[in-house]
JSON list of C-alpha atoms in Angstrom, two decimals:
[
{"chain": "D", "resi": 1, "resn": "HIS", "atom": "CA", "xyz": [31.16, -23.65, 76.08]},
{"chain": "D", "resi": 2, "resn": "TRP", "atom": "CA", "xyz": [32.75, -27.16, 76.48]},
{"chain": "D", "resi": 3, "resn": "LEU", "atom": "CA", "xyz": [35.55, -25.59, 78.56]},
{"chain": "D", "resi": 4, "resn": "SER", "atom": "CA", "xyz": [33.14, -23.68, 80.84]},
{"chain": "D", "resi": 5, "resn": "THR", "atom": "CA", "xyz": [31.26, -26.95, 81.51]},
{"chain": "D", "resi": 6, "resn": "LEU", "atom": "CA", "xyz": [34.48, -28.47, 82.85]},
{"chain": "D", "resi": 7, "resn": "TYR", "atom": "CA", "xyz": [35.05, -25.63, 85.31]},
{"chain": "D", "resi": 8, "resn": "GLN", "atom": "CA", "xyz": [31.40, -25.67, 86.35]},
{"chain": "D", "resi": 9, "resn": "THR", "atom": "CA", "xyz": [31.62, -29.37, 87.17]},
{"chain": "D", "resi": 10, "resn": "LYS", "atom": "CA", "xyz": [34.67, -28.79, 89.37]},
{"chain": "D", "resi": 11, "resn": "GLY", "atom": "CA", "xyz": [32.93, -25.93, 91.15]},
{"chain": "D", "resi": 12, "resn": "GLU", "atom": "CA", "xyz": [29.88, -28.04, 91.86]},
{"chain": "D", "resi": 13, "resn": "HIS", "atom": "CA", "xyz": [32.10, -30.81, 93.25]},
{"chain": "D", "resi": 14, "resn": "ILE", "atom": "CA", "xyz": [33.64, -28.32, 95.68]},
{"chain": "D", "resi": 15, "resn": "LYS", "atom": "CA", "xyz": [30.15, -27.09, 96.59]},
{"chain": "D", "resi": 16, "resn": "TYR", "atom": "CA", "xyz": [29.03, -30.62, 97.37]},
{"chain": "D", "resi": 17, "resn": "GLN", "atom": "CA", "xyz": [32.11, -31.17, 99.52]},
{"chain": "D", "resi": 18, "resn": "SER", "atom": "CA", "xyz": [31.28, -27.99, 101.41]},
{"chain": "D", "resi": 19, "resn": "LYS", "atom": "CA", "xyz": [27.72, -29.15, 102.04]},
{"chain": "D", "resi": 20, "resn": "GLU", "atom": "CA", "xyz": [28.94, -32.56, 103.18]},
{"chain": "D", "resi": 21, "resn": "LEU", "atom": "CA", "xyz": [31.34, -30.88, 105.60]},
{"chain": "D", "resi": 22, "resn": "SER", "atom": "CA", "xyz": [28.53, -28.73, 107.02]},
{"chain": "D", "resi": 23, "resn": "PHE", "atom": "CA", "xyz": [26.36, -31.79, 107.44]},
{"chain": "D", "resi": 24, "resn": "HIS", "atom": "CA", "xyz": [29.09, -33.71, 109.26]},
{"chain": "D", "resi": 25, "resn": "LEU", "atom": "CA", "xyz": [29.62, -30.75, 111.58]},
{"chain": "D", "resi": 26, "resn": "CYS", "atom": "CA", "xyz": [25.91, -30.80, 112.42]},
{"chain": "D", "resi": 27, "resn": "ILE", "atom": "CA", "xyz": [26.05, -34.53, 113.18]},
{"chain": "D", "resi": 28, "resn": "ILE", "atom": "CA", "xyz": [29.12, -34.04, 115.40]},
{"chain": "D", "resi": 29, "resn": "THR", "atom": "CA", "xyz": [27.34, -31.21, 117.23]},
{"chain": "D", "resi": 30, "resn": "ALA", "atom": "CA", "xyz": [24.29, -33.42, 117.78]},
{"chain": "D", "resi": 31, "resn": "GLU", "atom": "CA", "xyz": [26.48, -36.21, 119.11]},
{"chain": "D", "resi": 32, "resn": "ARG", "atom": "CA", "xyz": [28.21, -33.84, 121.54]},
{"chain": "D", "resi": 33, "resn": "LEU", "atom": "CA", "xyz": [24.87, -32.53, 122.77]},
{"chain": "D", "resi": 34, "resn": "LEU", "atom": "CA", "xyz": [23.75, -36.09, 123.29]},
{"chain": "D", "resi": 35, "resn": "LEU", "atom": "CA", "xyz": [26.83, -36.93, 125.34]},
{"chain": "D", "resi": 36, "resn": "TYR", "atom": "CA", "xyz": [26.53, -33.69, 127.31]},
{"chain": "D", "resi": 37, "resn": "PHE", "atom": "CA", "xyz": [22.92, -34.23, 128.33]},
{"chain": "D", "resi": 38, "resn": "ALA", "atom": "CA", "xyz": [23.50, -37.89, 129.00]},
{"chain": "D", "resi": 39, "resn": "GLY", "atom": "CA", "xyz": [26.45, -37.05, 131.24]},
{"chain": "D", "resi": 40, "resn": "THR", "atom": "CA", "xyz": [24.73, -34.26, 133.16]},
{"chain": "D", "resi": 41, "resn": "SER", "atom": "CA", "xyz": [21.54, -36.18, 133.82]},
{"chain": "D", "resi": 42, "resn": "GLY", "atom": "CA", "xyz": [21.54, -37.85, 137.21]},
{"chain": "D", "resi": 43, "resn": "GLY", "atom": "CA", "xyz": [20.56, -41.40, 137.96]},
{"chain": "D", "resi": 44, "resn": "ASN", "atom": "CA", "xyz": [17.07, -40.31, 139.01]},
{"chain": "D", "resi": 45, "resn": "ASN", "atom": "CA", "xyz": [16.51, -38.63, 135.65]},
{"chain": "D", "resi": 46, "resn": "SER", "atom": "CA", "xyz": [16.84, -41.75, 133.50]},
{"chain": "D", "resi": 47, "resn": "LYS", "atom": "CA", "xyz": [13.49, -41.02, 131.86]},
{"chain": "D", "resi": 48, "resn": "THR", "atom": "CA", "xyz": [14.59, -37.51, 130.85]},
{"chain": "D", "resi": 49, "resn": "ARG", "atom": "CA", "xyz": [17.87, -38.88, 129.57]},
{"chain": "D", "resi": 50, "resn": "THR", "atom": "CA", "xyz": [16.05, -41.45, 127.45]},
{"chain": "D", "resi": 51, "resn": "ILE", "atom": "CA", "xyz": [13.83, -38.77, 125.93]},
{"chain": "D", "resi": 52, "resn": "ILE", "atom": "CA", "xyz": [16.85, -36.62, 125.09]},
{"chain": "D", "resi": 53, "resn": "ILE", "atom": "CA", "xyz": [18.60, -39.56, 123.44]},
{"chain": "D", "resi": 54, "resn": "VAL", "atom": "CA", "xyz": [15.53, -40.36, 121.34]},
{"chain": "D", "resi": 55, "resn": "VAL", "atom": "CA", "xyz": [14.98, -36.73, 120.28]},
{"chain": "D", "resi": 56, "resn": "VAL", "atom": "CA", "xyz": [18.61, -36.16, 119.28]},
{"chain": "D", "resi": 57, "resn": "SER", "atom": "CA", "xyz": [18.76, -39.49, 117.42]},
{"chain": "D", "resi": 58, "resn": "VAL", "atom": "CA", "xyz": [15.57, -38.73, 115.50]},
{"chain": "D", "resi": 59, "resn": "ALA", "atom": "CA", "xyz": [16.82, -35.22, 114.66]},
{"chain": "D", "resi": 60, "resn": "ALA", "atom": "CA", "xyz": [20.14, -36.59, 113.38]},
{"chain": "D", "resi": 61, "resn": "SER", "atom": "CA", "xyz": [18.37, -39.24, 111.29]},
{"chain": "D", "resi": 62, "resn": "LEU", "atom": "CA", "xyz": [16.04, -36.61, 109.86]},
{"chain": "D", "resi": 63, "resn": "MET", "atom": "CA", "xyz": [18.97, -34.37, 108.93]},
{"chain": "D", "resi": 64, "resn": "LEU", "atom": "CA", "xyz": [20.66, -37.32, 107.23]},
{"chain": "D", "resi": 65, "resn": "ALA", "atom": "CA", "xyz": [17.52, -38.12, 105.24]},
{"chain": "D", "resi": 66, "resn": "ILE", "atom": "CA", "xyz": [17.04, -34.50, 104.14]},
{"chain": "D", "resi": 67, "resn": "PHE", "atom": "CA", "xyz": [20.67, -34.13, 103.09]},
{"chain": "D", "resi": 68, "resn": "ALA", "atom": "CA", "xyz": [20.59, -37.41, 101.13]},
{"chain": "D", "resi": 69, "resn": "PHE", "atom": "CA", "xyz": [17.36, -36.37, 99.39]},
{"chain": "D", "resi": 70, "resn": "VAL", "atom": "CA", "xyz": [18.69, -32.93, 98.39]},
{"chain": "D", "resi": 71, "resn": "LEU", "atom": "CA", "xyz": [21.97, -34.39, 97.13]},
{"chain": "D", "resi": 72, "resn": "PHE", "atom": "CA", "xyz": [20.13, -37.06, 95.14]},
{"chain": "D", "resi": 73, "resn": "ARG", "atom": "CA", "xyz": [17.83, -34.48, 93.51]},
{"chain": "D", "resi": 74, "resn": "LYS", "atom": "CA", "xyz": [20.74, -32.24, 92.52]},
{"chain": "D", "resi": 75, "resn": "ARG", "atom": "CA", "xyz": [22.72, -35.08, 90.99]},
{"chain": "D", "resi": 76, "resn": "THR", "atom": "CA", "xyz": [19.76, -36.50, 89.06]},
{"chain": "D", "resi": 77, "resn": "LYS", "atom": "CA", "xyz": [18.99, -32.99, 87.77]},
{"chain": "D", "resi": 78, "resn": "ARG", "atom": "CA", "xyz": [22.53, -32.64, 86.43]},
{"chain": "D", "resi": 79, "resn": "LYS", "atom": "CA", "xyz": [22.39, -35.87, 84.40]},
{"chain": "D", "resi": 80, "resn": "PRO", "atom": "CA", "xyz": [19.86, -34.68, 81.76]},
{"chain": "D", "resi": 81, "resn": "GLU", "atom": "CA", "xyz": [21.79, -31.40, 81.35]},
{"chain": "D", "resi": 82, "resn": "GLU", "atom": "CA", "xyz": [25.10, -33.21, 80.89]},
{"chain": "D", "resi": 83, "resn": "GLN", "atom": "CA", "xyz": [23.49, -35.67, 78.47]},
{"chain": "D", "resi": 84, "resn": "HIS", "atom": "CA", "xyz": [22.00, -32.78, 76.49]},
{"chain": "D", "resi": 85, "resn": "GLN", "atom": "CA", "xyz": [25.43, -31.13, 76.17]},
{"chain": "D", "resi": 86, "resn": "THR", "atom": "CA", "xyz": [26.98, -34.45, 75.09]},
{"chain": "D", "resi": 87, "resn": "ASP", "atom": "CA", "xyz": [24.28, -34.93, 72.45]},
{"chain": "D", "resi": 88, "resn": "ASP", "atom": "CA", "xyz": [24.83, -31.39, 71.12]},
{"chain": "D", "resi": 89, "resn": "ILE", "atom": "CA", "xyz": [28.55, -32.02, 70.70]},
{"chain": "D", "resi": 90, "resn": "SER", "atom": "CA", "xyz": [27.95, -35.40, 69.02]},
{"chain": "D", "resi": 91, "resn": "ASN", "atom": "CA", "xyz": [25.44, -33.88, 66.60]},
{"chain": "D", "resi": 92, "resn": "PHE", "atom": "CA", "xyz": [27.80, -31.01, 65.80]},
{"chain": "D", "resi": 93, "resn": "ILE", "atom": "CA", "xyz": [30.69, -33.41, 65.11]},
{"chain": "D", "resi": 94, "resn": "GLU", "atom": "CA", "xyz": [28.46, -35.59, 62.94]},
{"chain": "D", "resi": 95, "resn": "SER", "atom": "CA", "xyz": [27.34, -32.58, 60.88]},
{"chain": "D", "resi": 96, "resn": "LEU", "atom": "CA", "xyz": [30.96, -31.94, 59.86]},
{"chain": "D", "resi": 97, "resn": "LYS", "atom": "CA", "xyz": [31.59, -35.45, 58.57]},
{"chain": "D", "resi": 98, "resn": "TYR", "atom": "CA", "xyz": [32.53, -36.19, 54.95]},
{"chain": "D", "resi": 99, "resn": "SER", "atom": "CA", "xyz": [32.74, -39.63, 53.41]},
{"chain": "D", "resi": 100, "resn": "PHE", "atom": "CA", "xyz": [36.09, -40.90, 52.22]},
{"chain": "D", "resi": 101, "resn": "THR", "atom": "CA", "xyz": [34.58, -41.57, 48.79]},
{"chain": "D", "resi": 102, "resn": "THR", "atom": "CA", "xyz": [33.50, -37.93, 48.45]},
{"chain": "D", "resi": 103, "resn": "LEU", "atom": "CA", "xyz": [36.97, -36.62, 49.28]},
{"chain": "D", "resi": 104, "resn": "ARG", "atom": "CA", "xyz": [38.70, -39.17, 47.07]},
{"chain": "D", "resi": 105, "resn": "GLU", "atom": "CA", "xyz": [36.57, -38.10, 44.11]},
{"chain": "D", "resi": 106, "resn": "ALA", "atom": "CA", "xyz": [37.04, -34.41, 44.96]},
{"chain": "D", "resi": 107, "resn": "THR", "atom": "CA", "xyz": [40.84, -34.76, 44.84]},
{"chain": "D", "resi": 108, "resn": "ASN", "atom": "CA", "xyz": [40.86, -37.03, 41.77]},
{"chain": "D", "resi": 109, "resn": "ASP", "atom": "CA", "xyz": [41.91, -40.01, 43.90]},
{"chain": "D", "resi": 110, "resn": "PHE", "atom": "CA", "xyz": [44.52, -37.89, 45.73]},
{"chain": "D", "resi": 111, "resn": "SER", "atom": "CA", "xyz": [46.51, -37.38, 42.55]},
{"chain": "D", "resi": 112, "resn": "ASP", "atom": "CA", "xyz": [49.91, -35.70, 42.55]},
{"chain": "D", "resi": 113, "resn": "VAL", "atom": "CA", "xyz": [48.50, -33.06, 40.21]},
{"chain": "D", "resi": 114, "resn": "ASN", "atom": "CA", "xyz": [46.22, -31.91, 43.03]},
{"chain": "D", "resi": 115, "resn": "LYS", "atom": "CA", "xyz": [48.93, -32.00, 45.68]},
{"chain": "D", "resi": 116, "resn": "LEU", "atom": "CA", "xyz": [49.54, -28.63, 47.33]},
{"chain": "D", "resi": 117, "resn": "GLY", "atom": "CA", "xyz": [52.28, -29.70, 49.72]},
{"chain": "D", "resi": 118, "resn": "GLN", "atom": "CA", "xyz": [53.47, -32.26, 52.18]},
{"chain": "D", "resi": 119, "resn": "GLY", "atom": "CA", "xyz": [54.67, -32.25, 55.78]},
{"chain": "D", "resi": 120, "resn": "GLY", "atom": "CA", "xyz": [55.53, -34.65, 58.55]},
{"chain": "D", "resi": 121, "resn": "PHE", "atom": "CA", "xyz": [51.91, -34.83, 59.65]},
{"chain": "D", "resi": 122, "resn": "GLY", "atom": "CA", "xyz": [50.29, -35.35, 56.27]},
{"chain": "D", "resi": 123, "resn": "THR", "atom": "CA", "xyz": [49.76, -34.30, 52.67]},
{"chain": "D", "resi": 124, "resn": "VAL", "atom": "CA", "xyz": [47.48, -31.50, 51.46]},
{"chain": "D", "resi": 125, "resn": "TYR", "atom": "CA", "xyz": [45.47, -31.78, 48.26]},
{"chain": "D", "resi": 126, "resn": "LYS", "atom": "CA", "xyz": [43.27, -29.35, 46.42]},
{"chain": "D", "resi": 127, "resn": "GLY", "atom": "CA", "xyz": [39.79, -30.64, 45.68]},
{"chain": "D", "resi": 128, "resn": "VAL", "atom": "CA", "xyz": [36.43, -29.65, 44.28]},
{"chain": "D", "resi": 129, "resn": "LEU", "atom": "CA", "xyz": [33.16, -30.82, 45.84]},
{"chain": "D", "resi": 130, "resn": "PRO", "atom": "CA", "xyz": [30.16, -31.82, 43.68]},
{"chain": "D", "resi": 131, "resn": "ASN", "atom": "CA", "xyz": [28.61, -28.38, 44.34]},
{"chain": "D", "resi": 132, "resn": "GLY", "atom": "CA", "xyz": [31.69, -26.71, 42.85]},
{"chain": "D", "resi": 133, "resn": "GLN", "atom": "CA", "xyz": [33.21, -25.53, 46.14]},
{"chain": "D", "resi": 134, "resn": "GLU", "atom": "CA", "xyz": [37.00, -25.61, 46.23]},
{"chain": "D", "resi": 135, "resn": "ILE", "atom": "CA", "xyz": [38.53, -27.26, 49.29]},
{"chain": "D", "resi": 136, "resn": "ALA", "atom": "CA", "xyz": [41.91, -28.19, 50.71]},
{"chain": "D", "resi": 137, "resn": "VAL", "atom": "CA", "xyz": [42.06, -31.74, 52.03]},
{"chain": "D", "resi": 138, "resn": "LYS", "atom": "CA", "xyz": [44.76, -32.74, 54.47]},
{"chain": "D", "resi": 139, "resn": "ARG", "atom": "CA", "xyz": [45.30, -36.48, 54.58]},
{"chain": "D", "resi": 140, "resn": "LEU", "atom": "CA", "xyz": [47.02, -37.29, 57.86]},
{"chain": "D", "resi": 141, "resn": "ALA", "atom": "CA", "xyz": [49.93, -39.71, 57.77]},
{"chain": "D", "resi": 142, "resn": "GLU", "atom": "CA", "xyz": [49.11, -43.14, 59.20]},
{"chain": "D", "resi": 143, "resn": "ASN", "atom": "CA", "xyz": [52.09, -42.84, 61.55]},
{"chain": "D", "resi": 144, "resn": "SER", "atom": "CA", "xyz": [50.86, -39.56, 63.01]},
{"chain": "D", "resi": 145, "resn": "GLY", "atom": "CA", "xyz": [50.12, -41.41, 66.26]},
{"chain": "D", "resi": 146, "resn": "GLN", "atom": "CA", "xyz": [46.78, -39.67, 66.71]},
{"chain": "D", "resi": 147, "resn": "GLY", "atom": "CA", "xyz": [43.88, -41.68, 68.14]},
{"chain": "D", "resi": 148, "resn": "ASP", "atom": "CA", "xyz": [40.26, -41.39, 67.03]},
{"chain": "D", "resi": 149, "resn": "VAL", "atom": "CA", "xyz": [39.12, -39.59, 70.19]},
{"chain": "D", "resi": 150, "resn": "GLU", "atom": "CA", "xyz": [42.04, -37.16, 70.06]},
{"chain": "D", "resi": 151, "resn": "PHE", "atom": "CA", "xyz": [41.35, -36.52, 66.39]},
{"chain": "D", "resi": 152, "resn": "LYS", "atom": "CA", "xyz": [37.67, -35.71, 67.03]},
{"chain": "D", "resi": 153, "resn": "ASN", "atom": "CA", "xyz": [38.58, -33.42, 69.92]},
{"chain": "D", "resi": 154, "resn": "GLU", "atom": "CA", "xyz": [40.92, -31.43, 67.67]},
{"chain": "D", "resi": 155, "resn": "VAL", "atom": "CA", "xyz": [38.25, -31.30, 64.96]},
{"chain": "D", "resi": 156, "resn": "LEU", "atom": "CA", "xyz": [35.85, -29.82, 67.50]},
{"chain": "D", "resi": 157, "resn": "LEU", "atom": "CA", "xyz": [38.42, -27.26, 68.61]},
{"chain": "D", "resi": 158, "resn": "LEU", "atom": "CA", "xyz": [39.39, -26.29, 65.06]},
{"chain": "D", "resi": 159, "resn": "ALA", "atom": "CA", "xyz": [35.76, -25.99, 63.96]},
{"chain": "D", "resi": 160, "resn": "LYS", "atom": "CA", "xyz": [35.03, -23.52, 66.75]},
{"chain": "D", "resi": 161, "resn": "LEU", "atom": "CA", "xyz": [38.01, -21.30, 65.92]},
{"chain": "D", "resi": 162, "resn": "GLN", "atom": "CA", "xyz": [36.72, -18.60, 63.60]},
{"chain": "D", "resi": 163, "resn": "HIS", "atom": "CA", "xyz": [39.04, -15.72, 62.71]},
{"chain": "D", "resi": 164, "resn": "ARG", "atom": "CA", "xyz": [40.07, -13.85, 59.58]},
{"chain": "D", "resi": 165, "resn": "ASN", "atom": "CA", "xyz": [43.69, -14.99, 60.02]},
{"chain": "D", "resi": 166, "resn": "LEU", "atom": "CA", "xyz": [42.77, -18.66, 60.32]},
{"chain": "D", "resi": 167, "resn": "VAL", "atom": "CA", "xyz": [41.80, -21.00, 57.50]},
{"chain": "D", "resi": 168, "resn": "ARG", "atom": "CA", "xyz": [38.30, -22.24, 58.28]},
{"chain": "D", "resi": 169, "resn": "LEU", "atom": "CA", "xyz": [37.77, -25.94, 58.89]},
{"chain": "D", "resi": 170, "resn": "LEU", "atom": "CA", "xyz": [34.76, -27.27, 56.97]},
{"chain": "D", "resi": 171, "resn": "GLY", "atom": "CA", "xyz": [34.78, -30.85, 58.16]},
{"chain": "D", "resi": 172, "resn": "TYR", "atom": "CA", "xyz": [36.62, -34.11, 58.53]},
{"chain": "D", "resi": 173, "resn": "CYS", "atom": "CA", "xyz": [36.65, -37.76, 57.54]},
{"chain": "D", "resi": 174, "resn": "LEU", "atom": "CA", "xyz": [37.34, -40.68, 59.86]},
{"chain": "D", "resi": 175, "resn": "GLU", "atom": "CA", "xyz": [37.03, -44.08, 58.20]},
{"chain": "D", "resi": 176, "resn": "GLY", "atom": "CA", "xyz": [39.20, -46.99, 59.29]},
{"chain": "D", "resi": 177, "resn": "THR", "atom": "CA", "xyz": [42.79, -45.78, 59.44]},
{"chain": "D", "resi": 178, "resn": "GLU", "atom": "CA", "xyz": [42.02, -42.76, 57.26]},
{"chain": "D", "resi": 179, "resn": "LYS", "atom": "CA", "xyz": [41.94, -39.37, 58.98]},
{"chain": "D", "resi": 180, "resn": "LEU", "atom": "CA", "xyz": [41.35, -36.30, 56.83]},
{"chain": "D", "resi": 181, "resn": "LEU", "atom": "CA", "xyz": [40.66, -32.64, 57.52]},
{"chain": "D", "resi": 182, "resn": "VAL", "atom": "CA", "xyz": [38.69, -30.52, 55.06]},
{"chain": "D", "resi": 183, "resn": "TYR", "atom": "CA", "xyz": [39.54, -26.82, 54.92]},
{"chain": "D", "resi": 184, "resn": "GLU", "atom": "CA", "xyz": [38.11, -23.93, 52.99]},
{"chain": "D", "resi": 185, "resn": "PHE", "atom": "CA", "xyz": [40.46, -23.34, 50.06]},
{"chain": "D", "resi": 186, "resn": "VAL", "atom": "CA", "xyz": [42.05, -19.91, 50.22]},
{"chain": "D", "resi": 187, "resn": "GLN", "atom": "CA", "xyz": [44.22, -18.97, 47.26]},
{"chain": "D", "resi": 188, "resn": "ASN", "atom": "CA", "xyz": [46.76, -16.92, 49.21]},
{"chain": "D", "resi": 189, "resn": "ALA", "atom": "CA", "xyz": [46.74, -18.94, 52.43]},
{"chain": "D", "resi": 190, "resn": "SER", "atom": "CA", "xyz": [50.02, -20.17, 53.83]},
{"chain": "D", "resi": 191, "resn": "LEU", "atom": "CA", "xyz": [50.55, -23.88, 53.28]},
{"chain": "D", "resi": 192, "resn": "ASP", "atom": "CA", "xyz": [51.63, -24.22, 56.91]},
{"chain": "D", "resi": 193, "resn": "GLN", "atom": "CA", "xyz": [48.11, -23.32, 57.98]},
{"chain": "D", "resi": 194, "resn": "PHE", "atom": "CA", "xyz": [46.89, -26.49, 56.28]},
{"chain": "D", "resi": 195, "resn": "ILE", "atom": "CA", "xyz": [49.79, -28.79, 57.17]},
{"chain": "D", "resi": 196, "resn": "PHE", "atom": "CA", "xyz": [49.94, -27.88, 60.86]},
{"chain": "D", "resi": 197, "resn": "GLY", "atom": "CA", "xyz": [46.32, -26.80, 61.29]},
{"chain": "D", "resi": 198, "resn": "ASN", "atom": "CA", "xyz": [45.37, -29.69, 63.59]},
{"chain": "D", "resi": 199, "resn": "MET", "atom": "CA", "xyz": [48.19, -29.23, 66.10]},
{"chain": "D", "resi": 200, "resn": "VAL", "atom": "CA", "xyz": [47.12, -27.76, 69.43]},
{"chain": "D", "resi": 201, "resn": "ILE", "atom": "CA", "xyz": [50.48, -26.06, 69.94]},
{"chain": "D", "resi": 202, "resn": "THR", "atom": "CA", "xyz": [50.24, -24.34, 66.57]},
{"chain": "D", "resi": 203, "resn": "ILE", "atom": "CA", "xyz": [46.70, -23.20, 67.37]},
{"chain": "D", "resi": 204, "resn": "PHE", "atom": "CA", "xyz": [47.96, -21.68, 70.60]},
{"chain": "D", "resi": 205, "resn": "LEU", "atom": "CA", "xyz": [50.79, -19.85, 68.80]},
{"chain": "D", "resi": 206, "resn": "LEU", "atom": "CA", "xyz": [48.40, -18.59, 66.13]},
{"chain": "D", "resi": 207, "resn": "LYS", "atom": "CA", "xyz": [46.03, -17.26, 68.78]},
{"chain": "D", "resi": 208, "resn": "VAL", "atom": "CA", "xyz": [48.89, -15.49, 70.54]},
{"chain": "D", "resi": 209, "resn": "ASN", "atom": "CA", "xyz": [49.97, -13.85, 67.28]},
{"chain": "D", "resi": 210, "resn": "ILE", "atom": "CA", "xyz": [46.39, -12.79, 66.55]},
{"chain": "D", "resi": 211, "resn": "ILE", "atom": "CA", "xyz": [46.12, -11.12, 69.95]},
{"chain": "D", "resi": 212, "resn": "ARG", "atom": "CA", "xyz": [49.39, -9.27, 69.36]},
{"chain": "D", "resi": 213, "resn": "ASP", "atom": "CA", "xyz": [48.19, -8.08, 65.95]}
]
C-alpha cells in the first residue's frame, strides 16, 4: 500500500490546485462585479456605490476565510494519517531486524565452510538460528555503494514480495558498515536468487517471468 499512498498524495495535490483555481475565479468574478457596479453608478448614487463596494468586499473576504479554513482542516487531517502510515512501516522494518552477533554466531563467524557462493554484490552463507531454523545470510560487500535508506527500502520491497518462485526474505541486519539480508534457506533454490535478491532490476525481471509462467 506504500505505492498507492504516493499516487493518492499526488491526486490530492491536483484536487487542491483545482479548488484554488475555482476560488481565484470567484474572487476575479467578484472584482469584476465590483468594477461594473462602480462604473455604472452615477455621481448621484455615491451612497449606493459605497454599499455595493462594502458588500462585495465583505463577500470576498468571507469566501477567502472559508476557503482557508477548509484547506487548513483537510491538511491537518492528513497529517495523523500520514504519520500513522509512517509508524506502521517503521514498526514493520524494525520487526525484521536481526543483530549482527546473532547472524555471526549462526554462520559460525562467516566461515568458509558455511559459504554457499559469492557474487559481485556479496557473499552468501548458510546459517542456523538458535531455534534450529536454517537460513541463508547474504553479507553485502562494503563497496556495494548502497546507502542505509536505499537498503531499508529494498528490504521493505523484498519482504512484501511473497511468491512460490521467490526465496522469502526473513529479515536484515544494519549495523555500522555491515548490511546483511536473511533469507529462508531452500535446499534446491538457485544461488542467484540469494546473490541478486536485493536488486530492484532482478526483482522486476523475476516478476515478469512469474507472470509469463
